[in-house]
């Protein structure tokens, strides 16, 4: 019986029961030896036939196995998941797991246990995020364990956990045992208690080992504890324990051979424990203590012995690399590392793949140049997908080898990749230079797919640089060649560039072309990135141009597509743009939700997160919250180096507004002027108009630029009433109110009403001060609400919840709250997620039970 863990066991049992209404997540954390695995095992025993336990664990290998825990689970589940996990696409594998978890209500609840996620690979963490987004749809419990002291603030596990639906998750921390509990354990063991709690700090593992030690007293270290237990074994059994100590998971029958009698002795003396289809030490701390007690020569020999057995057994290549490295067998490392890297990359564990390549390359110095070039190119590709800066230099080194080999096509491909990687690293001029050089080299060869891709690369670079005519010209060359070659991949890529460029210059055929490119990519299969990019470009451009109805329709279509295919980079980028739309339409609570979700993830290079950071800056600035200028500067640090209007101008708008609301007009005017130059160069009417508007608000009396969009031009030219009406017709309540502040007393009062309703504290404060200066009556502000909601529901979401409970449809809620039906759909989904329920009826019941309504 576990001591001082009854509350934790009850919490887990409650989550298991709650999973009948939709999935739940338990996160168990604590220091090494706190009893995380013991708690999970005790829960499994207590659950009995109510649960189907599916165990998977991460191992402390040199480089983690890609989807290591899922391999363990697949062996248990069998079927198509076991058959496909070795070579199937990652999306299919994740879908098969979800399918296996979808059980009838009367069946045992699946409990997916993922142990030691502090050692998880990138693909396993992606799997956790995947399950978290879909768990509400199935009746399963996801139980995660990790060591708190090994997960720093920048560890990706923290961002994955932060992204799980708050209504589904329960965190269970494991504190040390109290002195009373340690005394009780000592009594049960028939041992004296003095000093045990003081030396062990109440750590359950250390307490257990101290009390099981053969000699009286308290050994000073974990190593002393475990070695004292090893001393009670016969020499052959001790050799088995030594062998198992260099295996960072469990030792299966293939490693134990005919030494089963010695294994039984280790089990009987408590040195090893049975686990799955093999044996292991009870804890990683104990295993390492034994491993570190061996001489380097002995450890190396044991790793060599294990490597030979595992090679014959065709074990996971990451395990082979681990043992080959520690055996000092460079030939085996070089043999198995590329295999492990390719498998990791195929499953989306790109950082682990890159780590494998980085280990192999120094050992390949005497290999043929072609082999080294291929390794460097694969390393670069893994680094690119993993967001690693090393990708650029790896490709540069590969390109040098291709030049030595005199391979024009490979050189051209390498130059195109140098172009792409330079752009991702914020070097647009170098990107164009490499792009032109790629075309120059490839045009000396017979036309092929490589040349079509190089044409499309230049088309994309000019599209991103707001040179639309050149983008369209290069895109048409790409599509013509791609169609002649039957290269649909490049054809769709180029179509997206052409459609985006036409959209930028106001050609409505751009919308049609982007939708067509998306449909072509979906129909072809395997072109998910292109399918996503087509509508991401359409939605983001529509927001930039305040075509909010097109943007909203496109969000509704593409965001579920991105989520279903785990295209997280695009998804997070687009959430920032949707936050901008929600800000414009006055739904600031929903905008804040989107910003939080967009920024709760791993670091992203380049301008991808500029929309989210800029939206947060604007939201904080308008609400008068701290951090607005910091966010605006971060947006500029990300957006200005790209020199692209989509990022540069947006960051400049955020900075100008934040400075203006802070009362620093000179700096606001300066940033608006910087952005305006880029907007005019790109001939972008909406960015040019908005930045000219901020310069005008700072006292600049220049006329509106001819290219400026009508609502901004109307205001600058003095027609505040027409400008406000134009914004109101577009559903942009905040900008309409900003125009009203420049009108008469009635208009200013109406603006104040809008600001107060939105929670725009800073603009309202500034307007009230301005009204006092004019000597006009100053309307009273709203009372500050002190209500808080532990569920994380925003004020607007609570309003939606009340109306849901009253039985209103989404259309009825939209009419009641003067919102669009699509915005209400977004709120309803957020309410269900935060409450951890899967239906409106359950949401109403949960709200009443919690006293929310």
mmCIF file with all atom_site columns, N, CA and C in Angstrom, residues 804-853:
data_model
loop_
_atom_site.group_PDB
_atom_site.id
_atom_site.type_symbol
_atom_site.label_atom_id
_atom_site.label_alt_id
_atom_site.label_comp_id
_atom_site.label_asym_id
_atom_site.label_entity_id
_atom_site.label_seq_id
_atom_site.pdbx_PDB_ins_code
_atom_site.Cartn_x
_atom_site.Cartn_y
_atom_site.Cartn_z
_atom_site.occupancy
_atom_site.B_iso_or_equiv
_atom_site.pdbx_formal_charge
_atom_site.auth_seq_id
_atom_site.auth_comp_id
_atom_site.auth_asym_id
_atom_site.auth_atom_id
_atom_site.pdbx_PDB_model_num
ATOM 1   N N  . UNK A 1 804 ? -26.013 29.257 -24.461 1.00 0.00 ? 804 UNK A N  1
ATOM 2   C CA . UNK A 1 804 ? -26.052 27.832 -24.807 1.00 0.00 ? 804 UNK A CA 1
ATOM 3   C C  . UNK A 1 804 ? -26.945 27.076 -23.827 1.00 0.00 ? 804 UNK A C  1
ATOM 4   N N  . UNK A 1 805 ? -26.748 27.370 -22.541 1.00 0.00 ? 805 UNK A N  1
ATOM 5   C CA . UNK A 1 805 ? -27.545 26.700 -21.516 1.00 0.00 ? 805 UNK A CA 1
ATOM 6   C C  . UNK A 1 805 ? -29.025 27.031 -21.652 1.00 0.00 ? 805 UNK A C  1
ATOM 7   N N  . UNK A 1 806 ? -29.347 28.206 -22.195 1.00 0.00 ? 806 UNK A N  1
ATOM 8   C CA . UNK A 1 806 ? -30.739 28.592 -22.426 1.00 0.00 ? 806 UNK A CA 1
ATOM 9   C C  . UNK A 1 806 ? -31.332 27.927 -23.661 1.00 0.00 ? 806 UNK A C  1
ATOM 10  N N  . UNK A 1 807 ? -30.471 27.162 -24.386 1.00 0.00 ? 807 UNK A N  1
ATOM 11  C CA . UNK A 1 807 ? -30.957 26.413 -25.537 1.00 0.00 ? 807 UNK A CA 1
ATOM 12  C C  . UNK A 1 807 ? -30.868 27.137 -26.858 1.00 0.00 ? 807 UNK A C  1
ATOM 13  N N  . UNK A 1 808 ? -30.207 28.295 -26.912 1.00 0.00 ? 808 UNK A N  1
ATOM 14  C CA . UNK A 1 808 ? -30.110 29.025 -28.172 1.00 0.00 ? 808 UNK A CA 1
ATOM 15  C C  . UNK A 1 808 ? -29.157 28.327 -29.136 1.00 0.00 ? 808 UNK A C  1
ATOM 16  N N  . UNK A 1 809 ? -29.475 28.364 -30.411 1.00 0.00 ? 809 UNK A N  1
ATOM 17  C CA . UNK A 1 809 ? -28.579 27.867 -31.447 1.00 0.00 ? 809 UNK A CA 1
ATOM 18  C C  . UNK A 1 809 ? -27.453 28.872 -31.662 1.00 0.00 ? 809 UNK A C  1
ATOM 19  N N  . UNK A 1 810 ? -26.461 28.478 -32.455 1.00 0.00 ? 810 UNK A N  1
ATOM 20  C CA . UNK A 1 810 ? -25.373 29.415 -32.756 1.00 0.00 ? 810 UNK A CA 1
ATOM 21  C C  . UNK A 1 810 ? -25.901 30.657 -33.463 1.00 0.00 ? 810 UNK A C  1
ATOM 22  N N  . UNK A 1 811 ? -26.860 30.447 -34.353 1.00 0.00 ? 811 UNK A N  1
ATOM 23  C CA . UNK A 1 811 ? -27.432 31.605 -35.047 1.00 0.00 ? 811 UNK A CA 1
ATOM 24  C C  . UNK A 1 811 ? -28.155 32.515 -34.062 1.00 0.00 ? 811 UNK A C  1
ATOM 25  N N  . UNK A 1 812 ? -28.879 31.902 -33.098 1.00 0.00 ? 812 UNK A N  1
ATOM 26  C CA . UNK A 1 812 ? -29.570 32.698 -32.091 1.00 0.00 ? 812 UNK A CA 1
ATOM 27  C C  . UNK A 1 812 ? -28.610 33.470 -31.202 1.00 0.00 ? 812 UNK A C  1
ATOM 28  N N  . UNK A 1 813 ? -27.503 32.823 -30.832 1.00 0.00 ? 813 UNK A N  1
ATOM 29  C CA . UNK A 1 813 ? -26.485 33.497 -30.019 1.00 0.00 ? 813 UNK A CA 1
ATOM 30  C C  . UNK A 1 813 ? -25.881 34.653 -30.800 1.00 0.00 ? 813 UNK A C  1
ATOM 31  N N  . UNK A 1 814 ? -25.609 34.423 -32.094 1.00 0.00 ? 814 UNK A N  1
ATOM 32  C CA . UNK A 1 814 ? -25.024 35.473 -32.928 1.00 0.00 ? 814 UNK A CA 1
ATOM 33  C C  . UNK A 1 814 ? -25.932 36.694 -32.973 1.00 0.00 ? 814 UNK A C  1
ATOM 34  N N  . UNK A 1 815 ? -27.237 36.448 -33.128 1.00 0.00 ? 815 UNK A N  1
ATOM 35  C CA . UNK A 1 815 ? -28.183 37.570 -33.175 1.00 0.00 ? 815 UNK A CA 1
ATOM 36  C C  . UNK A 1 815 ? -28.255 38.285 -31.830 1.00 0.00 ? 815 UNK A C  1
ATOM 37  N N  . UNK A 1 816 ? -28.224 37.523 -30.746 1.00 0.00 ? 816 UNK A N  1
ATOM 38  C CA . UNK A 1 816 ? -28.337 38.105 -29.412 1.00 0.00 ? 816 UNK A CA 1
ATOM 39  C C  . UNK A 1 816 ? -27.141 38.983 -29.076 1.00 0.00 ? 816 UNK A C  1
ATOM 40  N N  . UNK A 1 817 ? -25.931 38.540 -29.495 1.00 0.00 ? 817 UNK A N  1
ATOM 41  C CA . UNK A 1 817 ? -24.701 39.246 -29.118 1.00 0.00 ? 817 UNK A CA 1
ATOM 42  C C  . UNK A 1 817 ? -24.151 40.128 -30.235 1.00 0.00 ? 817 UNK A C  1
ATOM 43  N N  . UNK A 1 818 ? -24.849 40.202 -31.351 1.00 0.00 ? 818 UNK A N  1
ATOM 44  C CA . UNK A 1 818 ? -24.405 41.011 -32.504 1.00 0.00 ? 818 UNK A CA 1
ATOM 45  C C  . UNK A 1 818 ? -23.027 40.568 -32.994 1.00 0.00 ? 818 UNK A C  1
ATOM 46  N N  . UNK A 1 819 ? -22.870 39.249 -33.115 1.00 0.00 ? 819 UNK A N  1
ATOM 47  C CA . UNK A 1 819 ? -21.631 38.675 -33.629 1.00 0.00 ? 819 UNK A CA 1
ATOM 48  C C  . UNK A 1 819 ? -21.946 37.891 -34.891 1.00 0.00 ? 819 UNK A C  1
ATOM 49  N N  . UNK A 1 820 ? -20.896 37.569 -35.673 1.00 0.00 ? 820 UNK A N  1
ATOM 50  C CA . UNK A 1 820 ? -21.108 36.710 -36.836 1.00 0.00 ? 820 UNK A CA 1
ATOM 51  C C  . UNK A 1 820 ? -21.272 35.272 -36.363 1.00 0.00 ? 820 UNK A C  1
ATOM 52  N N  . UNK A 1 821 ? -21.963 34.461 -37.173 1.00 0.00 ? 821 UNK A N  1
ATOM 53  C CA . UNK A 1 821 ? -22.165 33.052 -36.824 1.00 0.00 ? 821 UNK A CA 1
ATOM 54  C C  . UNK A 1 821 ? -20.833 32.325 -36.708 1.00 0.00 ? 821 UNK A C  1
ATOM 55  N N  . UNK A 1 822 ? -19.868 32.691 -37.553 1.00 0.00 ? 822 UNK A N  1
ATOM 56  C CA . UNK A 1 822 ? -18.562 32.022 -37.509 1.00 0.00 ? 822 UNK A CA 1
ATOM 57  C C  . UNK A 1 822 ? -17.824 32.348 -36.224 1.00 0.00 ? 822 UNK A C  1
ATOM 58  N N  . UNK A 1 823 ? -17.941 33.582 -35.767 1.00 0.00 ? 823 UNK A N  1
ATOM 59  C CA . UNK A 1 823 ? -17.298 33.945 -34.495 1.00 0.00 ? 823 UNK A CA 1
ATOM 60  C C  . UNK A 1 823 ? -17.935 33.181 -33.346 1.00 0.00 ? 823 UNK A C  1
ATOM 61  N N  . UNK A 1 824 ? -19.249 33.015 -33.382 1.00 0.00 ? 824 UNK A N  1
ATOM 62  C CA . UNK A 1 824 ? -19.924 32.235 -32.340 1.00 0.00 ? 824 UNK A CA 1
ATOM 63  C C  . UNK A 1 824 ? -19.465 30.782 -32.384 1.00 0.00 ? 824 UNK A C  1
ATOM 64  N N  . UNK A 1 825 ? -19.319 30.230 -33.588 1.00 0.00 ? 825 UNK A N  1
ATOM 65  C CA . UNK A 1 825 ? -18.794 28.859 -33.703 1.00 0.00 ? 825 UNK A CA 1
ATOM 66  C C  . UNK A 1 825 ? -17.462 28.742 -32.977 1.00 0.00 ? 825 UNK A C  1
ATOM 67  N N  . UNK A 1 826 ? -16.601 29.736 -33.168 1.00 0.00 ? 826 UNK A N  1
ATOM 68  C CA . UNK A 1 826 ? -15.281 29.734 -32.522 1.00 0.00 ? 826 UNK A CA 1
ATOM 69  C C  . UNK A 1 826 ? -15.431 29.752 -31.004 1.00 0.00 ? 826 UNK A C  1
ATOM 70  N N  . UNK A 1 827 ? -16.346 30.596 -30.498 1.00 0.00 ? 827 UNK A N  1
ATOM 71  C CA . UNK A 1 827 ? -16.557 30.686 -29.051 1.00 0.00 ? 827 UNK A CA 1
ATOM 72  C C  . UNK A 1 827 ? -17.104 29.378 -28.486 1.00 0.00 ? 827 UNK A C  1
ATOM 73  N N  . UNK A 1 828 ? -18.052 28.780 -29.181 1.00 0.00 ? 828 UNK A N  1
ATOM 74  C CA . UNK A 1 828 ? -18.644 27.526 -28.696 1.00 0.00 ? 828 UNK A CA 1
ATOM 75  C C  . UNK A 1 828 ? -17.578 26.440 -28.614 1.00 0.00 ? 828 UNK A C  1
ATOM 76  N N  . UNK A 1 829 ? -16.730 26.350 -29.637 1.00 0.00 ? 829 UNK A N  1
ATOM 77  C CA . UNK A 1 829 ? -15.648 25.359 -29.605 1.00 0.00 ? 829 UNK A CA 1
ATOM 78  C C  . UNK A 1 829 ? -14.715 25.608 -28.426 1.00 0.00 ? 829 UNK A C  1
ATOM 79  N N  . UNK A 1 830 ? -14.396 26.884 -28.169 1.00 0.00 ? 830 UNK A N  1
ATOM 80  C CA . UNK A 1 830 ? -13.507 27.212 -27.050 1.00 0.00 ? 830 UNK A CA 1
ATOM 81  C C  . UNK A 1 830 ? -14.154 26.850 -25.717 1.00 0.00 ? 830 UNK A C  1
ATOM 82  N N  . UNK A 1 831 ? -15.457 27.095 -25.588 1.00 0.00 ? 831 UNK A N  1
ATOM 83  C CA . UNK A 1 831 ? -16.166 26.763 -24.342 1.00 0.00 ? 831 UNK A CA 1
ATOM 84  C C  . UNK A 1 831 ? -16.123 25.258 -24.098 1.00 0.00 ? 831 UNK A C  1
ATOM 85  N N  . UNK A 1 832 ? -16.419 24.470 -25.123 1.00 0.00 ? 832 UNK A N  1
ATOM 86  C CA . UNK A 1 832 ? -16.402 23.008 -24.974 1.00 0.00 ? 832 UNK A CA 1
ATOM 87  C C  . UNK A 1 832 ? -15.017 22.519 -24.589 1.00 0.00 ? 832 UNK A C  1
ATOM 88  N N  . UNK A 1 833 ? -13.988 23.102 -25.232 1.00 0.00 ? 833 UNK A N  1
ATOM 89  C CA . UNK A 1 833 ? -12.613 22.688 -24.943 1.00 0.00 ? 833 UNK A CA 1
ATOM 90  C C  . UNK A 1 833 ? -12.221 23.027 -23.511 1.00 0.00 ? 833 UNK A C  1
ATOM 91  N N  . UNK A 1 834 ? -12.511 24.256 -23.073 1.00 0.00 ? 834 UNK A N  1
ATOM 92  C CA . UNK A 1 834 ? -12.090 24.680 -21.731 1.00 0.00 ? 834 UNK A CA 1
ATOM 93  C C  . UNK A 1 834 ? -12.847 23.950 -20.626 1.00 0.00 ? 834 UNK A C  1
ATOM 94  N N  . UNK A 1 835 ? -14.082 23.548 -20.900 1.00 0.00 ? 835 UNK A N  1
ATOM 95  C CA . UNK A 1 835 ? -14.838 22.789 -19.911 1.00 0.00 ? 835 UNK A CA 1
ATOM 96  C C  . UNK A 1 835 ? -14.550 21.302 -19.994 1.00 0.00 ? 835 UNK A C  1
ATOM 97  N N  . UNK A 1 836 ? -13.857 20.884 -21.083 1.00 0.00 ? 836 UNK A N  1
ATOM 98  C CA . UNK A 1 836 ? -13.510 19.471 -21.224 1.00 0.00 ? 836 UNK A CA 1
ATOM 99  C C  . UNK A 1 836 ? -14.699 18.590 -21.529 1.00 0.00 ? 836 UNK A C  1
ATOM 100 N N  . UNK A 1 837 ? -15.640 19.091 -22.317 1.00 0.00 ? 837 UNK A N  1
ATOM 101 C CA . UNK A 1 837 ? -16.833 18.323 -22.670 1.00 0.00 ? 837 UNK A CA 1
ATOM 102 C C  . UNK A 1 837 ? -16.959 18.290 -24.190 1.00 0.00 ? 837 UNK A C  1
ATOM 103 N N  . UNK A 1 838 ? -17.837 17.393 -24.661 1.00 0.00 ? 838 UNK A N  1
ATOM 104 C CA . UNK A 1 838 ? -17.933 17.205 -26.109 1.00 0.00 ? 838 UNK A CA 1
ATOM 105 C C  . UNK A 1 838 ? -19.285 17.613 -26.680 1.00 0.00 ? 838 UNK A C  1
ATOM 106 N N  . UNK A 1 839 ? -20.209 18.117 -25.845 1.00 0.00 ? 839 UNK A N  1
ATOM 107 C CA . UNK A 1 839 ? -21.516 18.515 -26.378 1.00 0.00 ? 839 UNK A CA 1
ATOM 108 C C  . UNK A 1 839 ? -22.031 19.731 -25.624 1.00 0.00 ? 839 UNK A C  1
ATOM 109 N N  . UNK A 1 840 ? -23.019 20.399 -26.215 1.00 0.00 ? 840 UNK A N  1
ATOM 110 C CA . UNK A 1 840 ? -23.608 21.592 -25.600 1.00 0.00 ? 840 UNK A CA 1
ATOM 111 C C  . UNK A 1 840 ? -24.359 21.225 -24.320 1.00 0.00 ? 840 UNK A C  1
ATOM 112 N N  . UNK A 1 841 ? -25.042 20.070 -24.351 1.00 0.00 ? 841 UNK A N  1
ATOM 113 C CA . UNK A 1 841 ? -25.771 19.646 -23.164 1.00 0.00 ? 841 UNK A CA 1
ATOM 114 C C  . UNK A 1 841 ? -24.848 19.393 -21.985 1.00 0.00 ? 841 UNK A C  1
ATOM 115 N N  . UNK A 1 842 ? -23.703 18.746 -22.261 1.00 0.00 ? 842 UNK A N  1
ATOM 116 C CA . UNK A 1 842 ? -22.745 18.487 -21.190 1.00 0.00 ? 842 UNK A CA 1
ATOM 117 C C  . UNK A 1 842 ? -22.126 19.800 -20.694 1.00 0.00 ? 842 UNK A C  1
ATOM 118 N N  . UNK A 1 843 ? -21.939 20.749 -21.620 1.00 0.00 ? 843 UNK A N  1
ATOM 119 C CA . UNK A 1 843 ? -21.395 22.050 -21.212 1.00 0.00 ? 843 UNK A CA 1
ATOM 120 C C  . UNK A 1 843 ? -22.350 22.740 -20.239 1.00 0.00 ? 843 UNK A C  1
ATOM 121 N N  . UNK A 1 844 ? -23.653 22.696 -20.534 1.00 0.00 ? 844 UNK A N  1
ATOM 122 C CA . UNK A 1 844 ? -24.628 23.328 -19.655 1.00 0.00 ? 844 UNK A CA 1
ATOM 123 C C  . UNK A 1 844 ? -24.644 22.649 -18.287 1.00 0.00 ? 844 UNK A C  1
ATOM 124 N N  . UNK A 1 845 ? -24.591 21.291 -18.307 1.00 0.00 ? 845 UNK A N  1
ATOM 125 C CA . UNK A 1 845 ? -24.596 20.561 -17.031 1.00 0.00 ? 845 UNK A CA 1
ATOM 126 C C  . UNK A 1 845 ? -23.347 20.867 -16.216 1.00 0.00 ? 845 UNK A C  1
ATOM 127 N N  . UNK A 1 846 ? -22.200 20.891 -16.892 1.00 0.00 ? 846 UNK A N  1
ATOM 128 C CA . UNK A 1 846 ? -20.935 21.182 -16.216 1.00 0.00 ? 846 UNK A CA 1
ATOM 129 C C  . UNK A 1 846 ? -20.955 22.602 -15.642 1.00 0.00 ? 846 UNK A C  1
ATOM 130 N N  . UNK A 1 847 ? -21.492 23.545 -16.389 1.00 0.00 ? 847 UNK A N  1
ATOM 131 C CA . UNK A 1 847 ? -21.550 24.933 -15.920 1.00 0.00 ? 847 UNK A CA 1
ATOM 132 C C  . UNK A 1 847 ? -22.428 25.069 -14.684 1.00 0.00 ? 847 UNK A C  1
ATOM 133 N N  . UNK A 1 848 ? -23.545 24.368 -14.678 1.00 0.00 ? 848 UNK A N  1
ATOM 134 C CA . UNK A 1 848 ? -24.423 24.430 -13.497 1.00 0.00 ? 848 UNK A CA 1
ATOM 135 C C  . UNK A 1 848 ? -23.755 23.768 -12.298 1.00 0.00 ? 848 UNK A C  1
ATOM 136 N N  . UNK A 1 849 ? -23.070 22.645 -12.559 1.00 0.00 ? 849 UNK A N  1
ATOM 137 C CA . UNK A 1 849 ? -22.409 21.929 -11.459 1.00 0.00 ? 849 UNK A CA 1
ATOM 138 C C  . UNK A 1 849 ? -21.314 22.781 -10.840 1.00 0.00 ? 849 UNK A C  1
ATOM 139 N N  . UNK A 1 850 ? -20.610 23.550 -11.667 1.00 0.00 ? 850 UNK A N  1
ATOM 140 C CA . UNK A 1 850 ? -19.520 24.392 -11.162 1.00 0.00 ? 850 UNK A CA 1
ATOM 141 C C  . UNK A 1 850 ? -20.004 25.754 -10.663 1.00 0.00 ? 850 UNK A C  1
ATOM 142 N N  . UNK A 1 851 ? -21.281 26.013 -10.821 1.00 0.00 ? 851 UNK A N  1
ATOM 143 C CA . UNK A 1 851 ? -21.800 27.297 -10.380 1.00 0.00 ? 851 UNK A CA 1
ATOM 144 C C  . UNK A 1 851 ? -21.440 28.441 -11.291 1.00 0.00 ? 851 UNK A C  1
ATOM 145 N N  . UNK A 1 852 ? -21.177 28.139 -12.575 1.00 0.00 ? 852 UNK A N  1
ATOM 146 C CA . UNK A 1 852 ? -20.814 29.202 -13.517 1.00 0.00 ? 852 UNK A CA 1
ATOM 147 C C  . UNK A 1 852 ? -22.042 29.945 -14.023 1.00 0.00 ? 852 UNK A C  1
ATOM 148 N N  . UNK A 1 853 ? -23.204 29.291 -13.960 1.00 0.00 ? 853 UNK A N  1
ATOM 149 C CA . UNK A 1 853 ? -24.442 29.940 -14.407 1.00 0.00 ? 853 UNK A CA 1
ATOM 150 C C  . UNK A 1 853 ? -25.530 29.653 -13.381 1.00 0.00 ? 853 UNK A C  1
#
